[in-house]
Coordinates of C-alpha atoms in Angstrom, one line a residue:
M1 CA 94.9 -21.7 -25.8
Y2 CA 94.4 -19.3 -28.6
S3 CA 97.8 -19.7 -30.3
E4 CA 96.3 -21.1 -33.5
I5 CA 94.1 -18.0 -34.1
F6 CA 97.0 -15.8 -33.0
N7 CA 99.3 -17.3 -35.6
I8 CA 96.7 -16.7 -38.3
W9 CA 96.6 -13.0 -37.3
K10 CA 100.4 -12.8 -37.0
N11 CA 100.7 -14.3 -40.6
N12 CA 97.9 -12.2 -42.3
A13 CA 97.3 -9.1 -40.4
T14 CA 99.6 -6.8 -42.5
A15 CA 97.4 -4.0 -43.6
D16 CA 98.3 -1.8 -40.6
A17 CA 101.8 -1.6 -39.4
D18 CA 100.7 -0.9 -35.9
L19 CA 99.1 -4.5 -35.7
I20 CA 102.3 -6.1 -37.0
T21 CA 104.3 -4.3 -34.2
E22 CA 101.7 -5.3 -31.5
L23 CA 101.3 -9.1 -32.6
N24 CA 105.3 -9.4 -32.5
S25 CA 105.4 -7.7 -29.1
I26 CA 103.0 -10.4 -27.5
A27 CA 104.2 -13.4 -29.3
D28 CA 105.5 -15.0 -26.0
K29 CA 102.8 -13.4 -23.6
P30 CA 99.9 -15.9 -23.3
E31 CA 97.7 -13.5 -21.0
E32 CA 98.2 -10.8 -23.6
I33 CA 97.1 -13.1 -26.5
S34 CA 94.2 -14.4 -24.5
D35 CA 92.9 -11.1 -23.7
R36 CA 92.9 -10.2 -27.6
F37 CA 91.4 -13.4 -28.9
Y38 CA 89.2 -15.1 -26.2
T39 CA 86.2 -13.4 -27.6
E40 CA 85.0 -11.3 -30.5
L41 CA 83.4 -7.9 -30.4
E42 CA 79.8 -8.4 -30.9
F43 CA 77.8 -6.4 -33.0
G44 CA 74.7 -4.9 -31.2
T45 CA 72.3 -2.2 -31.6
A46 CA 75.2 0.3 -30.7
G47 CA 77.4 -1.4 -33.3
L48 CA 80.9 -2.2 -32.0
R49 CA 83.2 -0.7 -29.5
G50 CA 86.5 -1.8 -28.0
V51 CA 90.3 -1.0 -27.4
I52 CA 92.1 -0.2 -30.5
G53 CA 94.6 -3.0 -31.2
A54 CA 95.2 -6.5 -32.8
G55 CA 92.8 -9.4 -32.4
T56 CA 89.2 -10.3 -32.5
N57 CA 88.5 -8.5 -29.1
R58 CA 89.9 -5.3 -30.5
M59 CA 89.0 -2.5 -32.8
N60 CA 91.2 -2.7 -35.9
V61 CA 90.9 -2.5 -39.8
Y62 CA 90.0 -6.2 -40.1
I63 CA 87.1 -6.1 -37.5
V64 CA 85.8 -2.9 -39.2
S65 CA 86.0 -4.6 -42.5
K66 CA 84.1 -7.5 -41.2
A67 CA 81.5 -5.5 -40.0
S68 CA 81.1 -3.5 -43.1
Q69 CA 81.1 -6.6 -45.3
A70 CA 78.1 -7.8 -43.1
L71 CA 76.6 -4.4 -43.3
A72 CA 76.9 -4.5 -47.1
G73 CA 75.1 -7.9 -47.0
Y74 CA 72.2 -6.5 -45.0
V75 CA 71.7 -3.3 -47.0
N76 CA 71.7 -5.2 -50.3
S77 CA 69.2 -7.5 -48.8
V78 CA 66.8 -4.6 -48.3
N79 CA 67.3 -2.4 -51.5
N80 CA 68.7 -3.2 -54.8
K81 CA 70.4 0.2 -54.9
P82 CA 71.5 0.7 -51.3
S83 CA 73.4 3.5 -50.0
V84 CA 75.1 4.3 -46.6
A85 CA 76.3 7.6 -45.0
I86 CA 79.6 7.6 -43.0
A87 CA 80.8 10.1 -40.4
Y88 CA 83.9 9.9 -38.0
D89 CA 85.3 11.8 -35.1
S90 CA 88.8 12.7 -33.8
R91 CA 89.8 9.5 -32.3
I92 CA 92.9 7.5 -33.2
K93 CA 92.4 5.9 -36.6
S94 CA 88.8 7.0 -37.0
D95 CA 89.6 8.4 -40.4
L96 CA 91.4 5.1 -41.4
F97 CA 88.4 3.0 -40.3
A98 CA 85.9 5.4 -42.0
K99 CA 87.8 5.0 -45.3
T100 CA 88.2 1.1 -44.6
A101 CA 84.4 0.9 -44.2
A102 CA 83.6 3.1 -47.2
S103 CA 86.0 0.9 -49.4
V104 CA 84.4 -2.4 -48.3
L105 CA 80.8 -1.0 -49.0
A106 CA 81.7 0.5 -52.3
A107 CA 83.2 -3.0 -53.4
N108 CA 80.0 -4.7 -52.6
G109 CA 78.0 -2.2 -54.8
V110 CA 76.8 0.1 -51.9
K111 CA 76.7 3.8 -52.7
V112 CA 78.6 5.6 -50.0
Y113 CA 78.3 9.2 -48.7
I114 CA 81.1 10.2 -46.3
Y115 CA 81.9 13.5 -44.8
K116 CA 84.9 15.2 -46.0
E117 CA 86.2 15.9 -42.4
L118 CA 85.3 14.8 -38.8
M119 CA 81.6 15.4 -38.0
P120 CA 79.3 15.1 -34.8
T121 CA 77.2 11.9 -34.5
P122 CA 74.0 13.7 -34.7
M123 CA 75.1 14.9 -38.3
L124 CA 75.5 11.4 -39.4
S125 CA 72.0 10.8 -38.3
F126 CA 70.9 13.8 -40.3
A127 CA 72.7 12.7 -43.3
V128 CA 71.1 9.1 -43.2
R129 CA 67.7 10.8 -43.1
R130 CA 68.3 13.7 -45.6
L131 CA 70.1 11.5 -48.2
K132 CA 67.5 8.6 -47.8
C133 CA 70.3 6.1 -47.0
D134 CA 69.5 2.4 -46.1
A135 CA 72.1 2.7 -43.1
G136 CA 74.7 4.8 -41.7
I137 CA 78.1 4.5 -39.8
V138 CA 79.9 6.8 -37.3
I139 CA 83.3 5.9 -36.3
T140 CA 83.5 6.9 -32.5
A141 CA 83.9 5.6 -28.9
S142 CA 81.8 8.6 -27.6
H143 CA 83.4 9.6 -24.3
N144 CA 85.6 6.7 -23.7
P145 CA 89.3 7.1 -22.9
A146 CA 91.7 7.4 -25.9
K147 CA 92.5 3.6 -26.2
Y148 CA 89.0 3.0 -27.4
N149 CA 87.2 3.5 -30.7
G150 CA 83.8 2.2 -32.0
Y151 CA 81.6 1.5 -35.1
K152 CA 78.1 2.9 -34.4
A153 CA 75.6 1.7 -36.9
Y154 CA 72.3 3.5 -37.8
G155 CA 69.2 2.3 -39.7
S156 CA 67.3 4.3 -42.4
D157 CA 65.5 6.3 -40.1
G158 CA 68.5 7.7 -38.6
C159 CA 68.2 6.0 -35.3
Q160 CA 70.6 3.4 -33.9
M161 CA 70.4 -0.1 -35.7
P162 CA 67.3 -1.9 -34.6
P163 CA 67.6 -5.2 -32.8
D164 CA 66.5 -7.5 -35.6
A165 CA 68.9 -5.8 -38.1
A166 CA 71.7 -5.8 -35.6
K167 CA 71.2 -9.6 -35.1
Y168 CA 71.1 -10.2 -38.8
I169 CA 74.4 -8.4 -39.2
M170 CA 76.0 -10.2 -36.4
S171 CA 74.8 -13.6 -38.0
L172 CA 76.6 -12.5 -41.2
M173 CA 79.7 -11.4 -39.4
S174 CA 80.0 -14.8 -37.7
K175 CA 80.4 -16.5 -41.2
I176 CA 82.9 -14.1 -42.5
D177 CA 86.5 -14.9 -42.3
C178 CA 88.3 -11.4 -42.2
F179 CA 91.3 -12.4 -44.2
N180 CA 89.6 -14.1 -47.1
D181 CA 86.1 -13.2 -47.5
I182 CA 86.3 -9.3 -47.7
K183 CA 85.6 -7.4 -50.8
T184 CA 87.4 -4.1 -51.0
I185 CA 88.2 -1.4 -53.6
D186 CA 90.8 1.4 -53.5
F187 CA 89.2 4.4 -51.8
E188 CA 90.5 7.0 -54.1
K189 CA 89.4 5.0 -57.3
A190 CA 86.0 4.6 -55.8
V191 CA 85.6 8.3 -55.3
S192 CA 86.8 8.9 -58.9
D193 CA 84.2 6.3 -60.2
G194 CA 81.5 7.9 -58.1
I195 CA 80.7 5.0 -55.9
I196 CA 81.9 7.0 -52.9
E197 CA 80.7 10.4 -52.9
F198 CA 81.8 13.3 -50.3
I199 CA 78.9 15.1 -48.6
E200 CA 78.8 18.7 -49.6
D201 CA 78.6 21.8 -47.5
W202 CA 74.9 22.2 -48.3
L203 CA 73.9 19.5 -46.2
I204 CA 75.8 20.8 -43.2
E205 CA 73.9 24.2 -43.6
E206 CA 70.5 22.4 -43.9
Y207 CA 71.4 20.5 -40.5
L208 CA 72.3 23.9 -39.0
D209 CA 68.9 25.3 -40.2
E210 CA 66.9 22.5 -38.6
V211 CA 69.1 23.0 -35.2
E212 CA 68.1 26.8 -35.3
K213 CA 64.4 25.9 -35.9
Q214 CA 64.4 24.2 -32.4
S215 CA 65.0 27.5 -30.7
V216 CA 62.3 28.9 -28.5
R217 CA 63.9 32.1 -27.3
D218 CA 62.2 35.3 -26.5
K219 CA 63.2 37.7 -29.1
N220 CA 63.4 40.5 -26.3
V221 CA 66.2 38.7 -24.6
D222 CA 69.7 40.0 -25.4
L223 CA 71.8 37.0 -26.1
S224 CA 74.8 39.2 -26.8
S225 CA 75.2 39.8 -23.1
L226 CA 75.9 36.1 -22.2
K227 CA 79.6 35.5 -21.7
I228 CA 80.4 31.8 -22.6
I229 CA 83.6 29.5 -22.4
Y230 CA 83.4 26.7 -24.8
T231 CA 85.5 23.5 -25.2
P232 CA 85.0 20.9 -27.8
L233 CA 87.6 18.5 -25.9
H234 CA 89.6 17.8 -29.0
G235 CA 86.5 16.5 -30.7
T236 CA 84.0 17.4 -33.4
G237 CA 82.0 20.0 -31.7
N238 CA 84.2 23.0 -32.4
K239 CA 82.9 24.1 -35.8
P240 CA 79.0 23.4 -35.5
V241 CA 78.6 24.5 -32.0
R242 CA 80.4 27.9 -32.6
A243 CA 78.3 28.3 -36.0
I244 CA 75.0 27.8 -34.2
L245 CA 75.9 30.0 -31.2
K246 CA 76.8 32.9 -33.8
R247 CA 73.5 32.2 -35.7
I248 CA 71.4 33.0 -32.7
G249 CA 73.6 36.0 -31.5
V250 CA 75.6 34.5 -28.7
N251 CA 78.9 36.4 -29.8
D252 CA 81.0 36.4 -26.6
V253 CA 82.4 32.8 -26.8
T254 CA 85.9 32.0 -25.5
I255 CA 87.3 28.8 -26.9
V256 CA 89.8 26.9 -24.5
K257 CA 92.6 26.8 -27.0
Q258 CA 94.4 23.9 -25.6
Q259 CA 91.4 21.7 -26.3
E260 CA 90.2 23.4 -29.5
L261 CA 92.0 21.2 -32.2
P262 CA 91.2 17.5 -32.9
D263 CA 93.5 15.2 -31.2
G264 CA 92.5 11.5 -30.5
N265 CA 95.1 11.2 -27.8
F266 CA 92.9 13.8 -25.7
P267 CA 96.3 15.2 -24.1
T268 CA 94.3 17.4 -21.7
A269 CA 91.4 15.2 -21.0
P270 CA 92.3 11.6 -20.5
Y271 CA 88.6 11.0 -20.0
P272 CA 87.0 13.4 -22.5
N273 CA 83.5 12.9 -20.6
P274 CA 81.6 16.2 -19.8
E275 CA 80.0 14.2 -17.0
I276 CA 83.2 14.6 -14.8
K277 CA 85.2 17.6 -13.6
Q278 CA 88.6 16.8 -15.1
P279 CA 87.8 17.9 -18.7
F280 CA 86.5 21.2 -17.3
E281 CA 89.8 22.1 -15.5
L282 CA 91.3 24.4 -18.2
A283 CA 87.8 26.1 -19.0
L284 CA 87.3 26.8 -15.1
D285 CA 90.9 28.2 -15.1
L286 CA 89.8 30.4 -18.0
A287 CA 86.6 31.3 -16.4
K288 CA 88.1 32.6 -13.2
Q289 CA 89.9 35.0 -15.4
N290 CA 87.1 36.4 -17.5
G291 CA 84.1 35.9 -15.3
A292 CA 82.0 34.0 -17.8
D293 CA 78.3 33.2 -17.1
L294 CA 78.4 29.6 -18.3
L295 CA 80.9 26.9 -19.6
L296 CA 80.1 24.3 -22.2
A297 CA 81.9 21.2 -22.9
T298 CA 81.0 18.7 -25.7
D299 CA 82.3 15.2 -25.9
P300 CA 84.5 13.9 -28.7
D301 CA 81.6 13.1 -31.0
A302 CA 79.4 16.0 -29.8
D303 CA 76.2 14.2 -29.0
R304 CA 76.5 15.2 -25.3
V305 CA 77.1 18.4 -23.6
G306 CA 78.1 19.3 -20.0
I307 CA 77.8 22.7 -18.3
A308 CA 79.3 24.7 -15.3
V309 CA 77.6 27.8 -14.0
K310 CA 78.8 30.9 -12.2
D311 CA 78.2 30.5 -8.7
G312 CA 79.6 33.5 -6.8
N313 CA 83.1 33.5 -7.3
E314 CA 83.2 29.8 -8.2
Y315 CA 81.7 27.6 -10.9
T316 CA 79.4 24.5 -10.3
L317 CA 78.8 21.6 -12.7
V318 CA 75.4 20.9 -13.3
S319 CA 74.4 17.3 -13.8
G320 CA 72.6 15.7 -16.7
N321 CA 69.6 15.2 -14.6
D322 CA 69.3 18.7 -13.6
V323 CA 70.0 20.2 -17.1
G324 CA 67.2 18.0 -18.4
A325 CA 64.9 19.3 -15.7
L326 CA 65.9 22.9 -16.5
L327 CA 65.3 22.4 -20.4
L328 CA 62.0 20.7 -20.0
N329 CA 60.7 23.4 -17.8
Y330 CA 62.2 26.1 -20.1
I331 CA 60.9 24.6 -23.2
L332 CA 57.2 24.2 -21.8
E333 CA 57.3 27.8 -20.2
M334 CA 58.6 29.3 -23.5
R335 CA 56.5 27.5 -25.9
I336 CA 53.4 28.4 -24.0
K337 CA 54.6 31.9 -23.7
N338 CA 55.2 31.9 -27.5
G339 CA 51.9 30.1 -28.4
T340 CA 53.9 27.1 -30.0
L341 CA 53.0 24.4 -27.5
P342 CA 51.2 21.6 -29.4
K343 CA 48.1 20.0 -28.1
N344 CA 48.9 17.0 -25.9
P345 CA 52.6 17.7 -25.9
I346 CA 55.0 14.6 -25.2
A347 CA 58.5 14.5 -23.5
I348 CA 60.5 11.3 -23.4
K349 CA 63.0 10.3 -20.8
T350 CA 64.9 7.0 -19.8
I351 CA 63.9 5.1 -16.9
V352 CA 67.2 6.2 -15.0
T353 CA 66.6 9.8 -15.4
T354 CA 65.4 12.1 -12.7
E355 CA 61.8 11.8 -11.5
V356 CA 61.4 15.5 -11.0
C357 CA 60.6 15.7 -14.5
Q358 CA 57.4 13.7 -14.0
K359 CA 56.3 16.6 -11.7
I360 CA 57.3 19.3 -14.1
A361 CA 55.4 17.4 -17.1
D362 CA 52.2 16.9 -14.9
D363 CA 52.3 20.6 -13.9
Y364 CA 52.2 21.7 -17.7
G365 CA 50.0 18.9 -18.7
C366 CA 52.6 17.2 -20.8
Q367 CA 52.8 13.5 -21.3
L368 CA 56.0 12.0 -20.1
I369 CA 57.1 8.5 -21.6
N370 CA 59.7 6.5 -19.9
V371 CA 61.9 4.2 -22.0
L372 CA 64.8 1.8 -21.4
T373 CA 68.4 3.3 -21.1
G374 CA 69.7 4.3 -24.7
F375 CA 68.9 7.2 -27.0
K376 CA 67.6 4.5 -29.7
F377 CA 64.5 4.0 -27.5
I378 CA 63.8 7.7 -27.6
G379 CA 64.2 7.6 -31.2
E380 CA 61.7 4.6 -31.6
Q381 CA 59.2 6.8 -29.9
I382 CA 59.7 9.7 -32.2
A383 CA 59.4 7.3 -35.0
L384 CA 56.2 6.1 -33.8
L385 CA 54.7 9.6 -33.4
E386 CA 55.9 10.1 -37.0
E387 CA 54.0 7.2 -38.3
K388 CA 50.8 8.8 -36.9
N389 CA 51.8 12.1 -38.2
E390 CA 52.0 13.4 -34.8
E391 CA 55.8 14.1 -34.4
N392 CA 54.9 17.7 -33.7
R393 CA 53.6 16.6 -30.3
Y394 CA 57.4 15.7 -29.4
I395 CA 58.9 18.6 -27.6
L396 CA 62.0 17.0 -25.9
G397 CA 63.8 13.7 -25.4
Y398 CA 66.6 13.4 -22.8
E399 CA 68.8 11.2 -20.6
E400 CA 70.8 11.6 -17.3
S401 CA 74.1 11.1 -19.3
Y402 CA 74.0 14.4 -20.8
G403 CA 72.1 13.6 -23.9
Y404 CA 69.2 15.8 -25.3
L405 CA 67.2 16.3 -28.4
P406 CA 64.3 18.6 -29.1
G407 CA 62.8 18.2 -32.5
S408 CA 62.7 15.1 -34.9
Y409 CA 65.2 16.3 -37.4
V410 CA 67.6 13.7 -36.2
R411 CA 67.2 10.5 -34.1
D412 CA 70.0 10.7 -31.7
K413 CA 71.2 13.2 -28.9
D414 CA 72.5 16.4 -30.2
A415 CA 75.1 18.6 -28.2
V416 CA 74.8 21.3 -30.8
V417 CA 71.2 21.8 -30.4
A418 CA 71.4 21.4 -26.8
S419 CA 74.3 24.0 -26.5
M420 CA 72.0 26.3 -28.3
L421 CA 69.2 26.0 -25.9
I422 CA 71.2 26.1 -22.8
C423 CA 72.7 29.4 -23.9
E424 CA 69.6 30.9 -24.7
M425 CA 67.9 29.4 -21.5
A426 CA 70.9 31.0 -19.5
A427 CA 70.2 34.2 -21.2
Y428 CA 66.6 34.2 -20.4
Y429 CA 67.1 33.7 -16.8
K430 CA 70.0 36.2 -16.5
Q431 CA 67.6 38.9 -17.8
K432 CA 65.3 38.0 -14.9
G433 CA 68.4 38.3 -12.5
L434 CA 68.7 34.5 -12.2
S435 CA 71.4 31.9 -12.8
L436 CA 70.5 28.5 -14.0
L437 CA 71.4 27.2 -10.5
D438 CA 68.9 29.8 -9.0
Q439 CA 66.2 28.5 -11.5
L440 CA 66.9 24.9 -10.6
D441 CA 66.5 25.7 -6.9
L442 CA 63.1 27.3 -7.7
I443 CA 62.1 24.2 -9.5
F444 CA 63.1 22.0 -6.5
K445 CA 61.3 24.1 -4.0
K446 CA 58.3 23.8 -6.0
Y447 CA 58.3 20.0 -6.6
G448 CA 60.6 18.7 -4.0
Y449 CA 64.4 17.9 -3.7
F450 CA 65.2 15.1 -6.3
L451 CA 68.9 14.7 -5.8
N452 CA 70.7 12.1 -8.1
S453 CA 74.1 10.6 -8.4
Q454 CA 75.7 7.6 -10.4
K455 CA 78.3 5.2 -9.2
S456 CA 80.0 2.9 -11.5
F457 CA 82.1 -0.2 -10.7
A458 CA 84.5 -1.6 -13.2
F459 CA 85.1 -5.4 -13.9
E460 CA 88.2 -5.7 -16.3
G461 CA 88.9 -8.8 -18.5
Q462 CA 87.3 -12.1 -18.9
S463 CA 86.8 -12.8 -15.4
G464 CA 85.4 -9.3 -14.7
M465 CA 82.5 -10.1 -17.2
E466 CA 81.7 -13.3 -15.4
T467 CA 81.6 -11.4 -12.1
M468 CA 79.3 -8.8 -13.5
K469 CA 76.9 -11.6 -14.6
Q470 CA 77.0 -13.1 -11.1
I471 CA 76.3 -9.7 -9.2
M472 CA 73.3 -8.9 -11.4
N473 CA 71.9 -12.5 -11.2
N474 CA 72.1 -12.3 -7.5
L475 CA 70.2 -8.9 -7.6
H476 CA 67.4 -10.5 -9.6
I477 CA 67.1 -13.6 -7.6
N478 CA 67.8 -12.2 -4.1
P479 CA 66.8 -8.4 -4.1
P480 CA 67.6 -6.7 -0.8
A481 CA 64.8 -6.0 1.6
K482 CA 66.2 -2.6 2.5
I483 CA 68.9 -0.2 1.3
A484 CA 70.6 2.2 3.8
N485 CA 67.6 3.0 6.3
S486 CA 64.6 2.5 4.0
A487 CA 62.6 -0.6 3.3
V488 CA 62.4 -1.7 -0.4
I489 CA 58.5 -1.4 -1.4
I490 CA 58.7 -1.7 -5.0
I491 CA 60.8 -3.8 -7.3
E492 CA 61.0 -3.4 -11.0
D493 CA 62.7 -6.3 -12.7
Y494 CA 63.1 -5.4 -16.3
E495 CA 64.6 -8.7 -17.3
K496 CA 61.5 -10.6 -15.9
S497 CA 59.3 -7.7 -17.2
L498 CA 57.7 -7.8 -13.7
K499 CA 57.0 -5.0 -11.2
T500 CA 56.2 -6.1 -7.8
D501 CA 54.6 -3.9 -5.2
L502 CA 55.7 -5.5 -1.8
L503 CA 53.2 -3.4 0.2
N504 CA 50.1 -4.8 -1.3
G505 CA 51.7 -8.0 -3.0
S506 CA 50.6 -7.1 -6.4
E507 CA 52.5 -7.7 -9.5
T508 CA 52.1 -5.9 -12.8
K509 CA 53.7 -6.6 -16.3
I510 CA 56.4 -4.1 -17.4
T511 CA 55.8 -3.4 -21.2
L512 CA 59.3 -2.3 -22.1
P513 CA 61.5 -4.8 -23.9
K514 CA 63.4 -7.0 -21.6
S515 CA 66.7 -5.7 -20.2
N516 CA 69.3 -6.6 -17.5
V517 CA 68.2 -3.8 -15.2
V518 CA 66.7 -4.0 -11.7
A519 CA 65.2 -1.0 -9.8
F520 CA 64.3 -0.5 -6.3
T521 CA 61.8 2.1 -5.0
L522 CA 62.2 2.8 -1.3
S523 CA 59.7 3.6 1.5
D524 CA 60.9 7.3 1.5
S525 CA 60.2 7.6 -2.3
S526 CA 64.0 7.3 -3.1
K527 CA 65.2 4.9 -5.8
V528 CA 68.1 2.9 -6.6
I529 CA 68.5 1.4 -10.2
F530 CA 71.3 -1.2 -11.2
R531 CA 72.2 -2.0 -14.8
P532 CA 75.5 -3.2 -16.5
S533 CA 76.7 -0.6 -19.1
G534 CA 76.1 -1.6 -22.7
T535 CA 79.4 -0.1 -23.9
E536 CA 81.9 -0.7 -21.0
P537 CA 82.8 -3.4 -18.5
K538 CA 81.0 -1.7 -15.7
I539 CA 78.0 -2.1 -13.4
K540 CA 76.1 1.5 -13.2
I541 CA 74.1 2.3 -10.2
Y542 CA 71.8 5.1 -10.5
I543 CA 70.7 6.9 -7.2
C544 CA 67.8 9.2 -6.5
A545 CA 67.2 10.6 -3.0
Y546 CA 64.0 12.5 -2.5
D547 CA 62.8 14.9 0.2
T548 CA 61.0 18.1 0.5
D549 CA 63.9 19.6 2.6
K550 CA 67.1 20.0 0.7
K551 CA 69.2 19.2 3.8
V552 CA 67.4 15.9 4.5
A553 CA 67.5 14.9 0.7
T554 CA 71.3 15.6 0.7
E555 CA 71.8 13.3 3.8
K556 CA 69.8 10.6 2.3
L557 CA 71.9 10.7 -0.9
S558 CA 75.0 10.3 0.9
Q559 CA 73.7 7.3 3.0
L560 CA 72.6 5.6 -0.2
E561 CA 76.0 6.3 -2.0
N562 CA 77.8 4.7 1.0
T563 CA 75.4 1.8 1.1
V564 CA 75.1 0.5 -2.6
A565 CA 78.6 -0.7 -3.0
E566 CA 77.9 -3.3 -0.2
L567 CA 75.2 -4.7 -2.5
L568 CA 77.8 -5.6 -5.3
K569 CA 79.6 -7.9 -2.9

């Protein structure tokens, strides 16, 4: 069925030897050909992401070139002297894709600023803003397995590409033949001609200066007493995280040597995701030898960080929801103590993030804004505050998937600043005789136990995507009357922009943008949310069980976890 386009690629895709080998190997395998060519990777607000390989449904130099040609068309339409910043992580072919993008942009008259070596995603956002670029690109697939890579695009505000711009770029891509319509220039020649310019170290230092400004630490707290184990999981966090911890006086930092150096194959962490336990295994082994207070793990592009906390003789991983609650409570407490809390402070979280944060915010007189899943929506809210010269009101943005950002110096989640704040927070409570787990329990005792978990169900290939659509459509059309032992009392359908209260029959409009998400609030104040992933072929289910008693809340969470899978059948 796709033999014609396959033959075009087989005859023309010669820029990367790996593509030639792959195309030859699948020449007599129609299912393999179909999987690579049945669709094209779509350019959205998160750019592109896919498995590395040959074809229109894969990440390769031709798809990167096509996206970059379209991006060049976009920035040339908004500025007669446009510029774009580029960063890349440790993934397979990231450096090749970054140079490919730079060469295409330069050939189209776009000034390019590119980092000399791999850098975290937030440092790309910072470069876009600091250098006043029209757009930015970071080559990364975040926490996905090694076979993936991606092309994240950013707007001039340092936030992920807005929907209208993404649609325009996608429309340009649809008209581009990746073998005949791409302009390019030799990378080294473009550097010597000054069209491509390497980003200098001063900008990195400025970024670290801005990160350090977000500290709210008590100067009487001895940070040198904190014992840390840190792993960058073969990614980009190694240098900047260590640099910022050194700046604030956290000197006892042990690096997991097997995971220190960049390696896109992720040999010790097949799923380099700080949300799960496996990437922590080597750090946990090391911790048991040296008795560290805290373990930190940043994902490959260092925009997210996970932690494990000493718990007796063992270590407990702390969820993104719970770290977000700890950080919000800590920042509010310290900024009141330091006299730096602004009038009418604002925190921002996603709709799938723990509801205990609403209780914390209310207690401190802080406004809490809920946005759709995706840090770009948090960035948009910061931009709205900036337009009103009120960005100083913003104190923290966070999401359950381990992304946190205090301050408006970048517009994406930042594991470097989060690592700094988590360490100073741990030292602060340690001086009070508390671990972060102790402090978390105090929060729950005060506000109630909001226990959260997430379930993901994968649907691979062409048929899997269709199955996902059918399941989500059914949840919108035929919502369940009860989940586990509790009745559904509120339905929030973000695709219909409608909130229905089943107890009184009222309907209210949801003012957030339309999104394929449906949330069910239960009679016991628990909540279950369904949404398809924006970057992977998965349906994600977010579960929040609530009770004032920890044991009861734990039992409710278990019941909900056992029940939700049935709703996907």
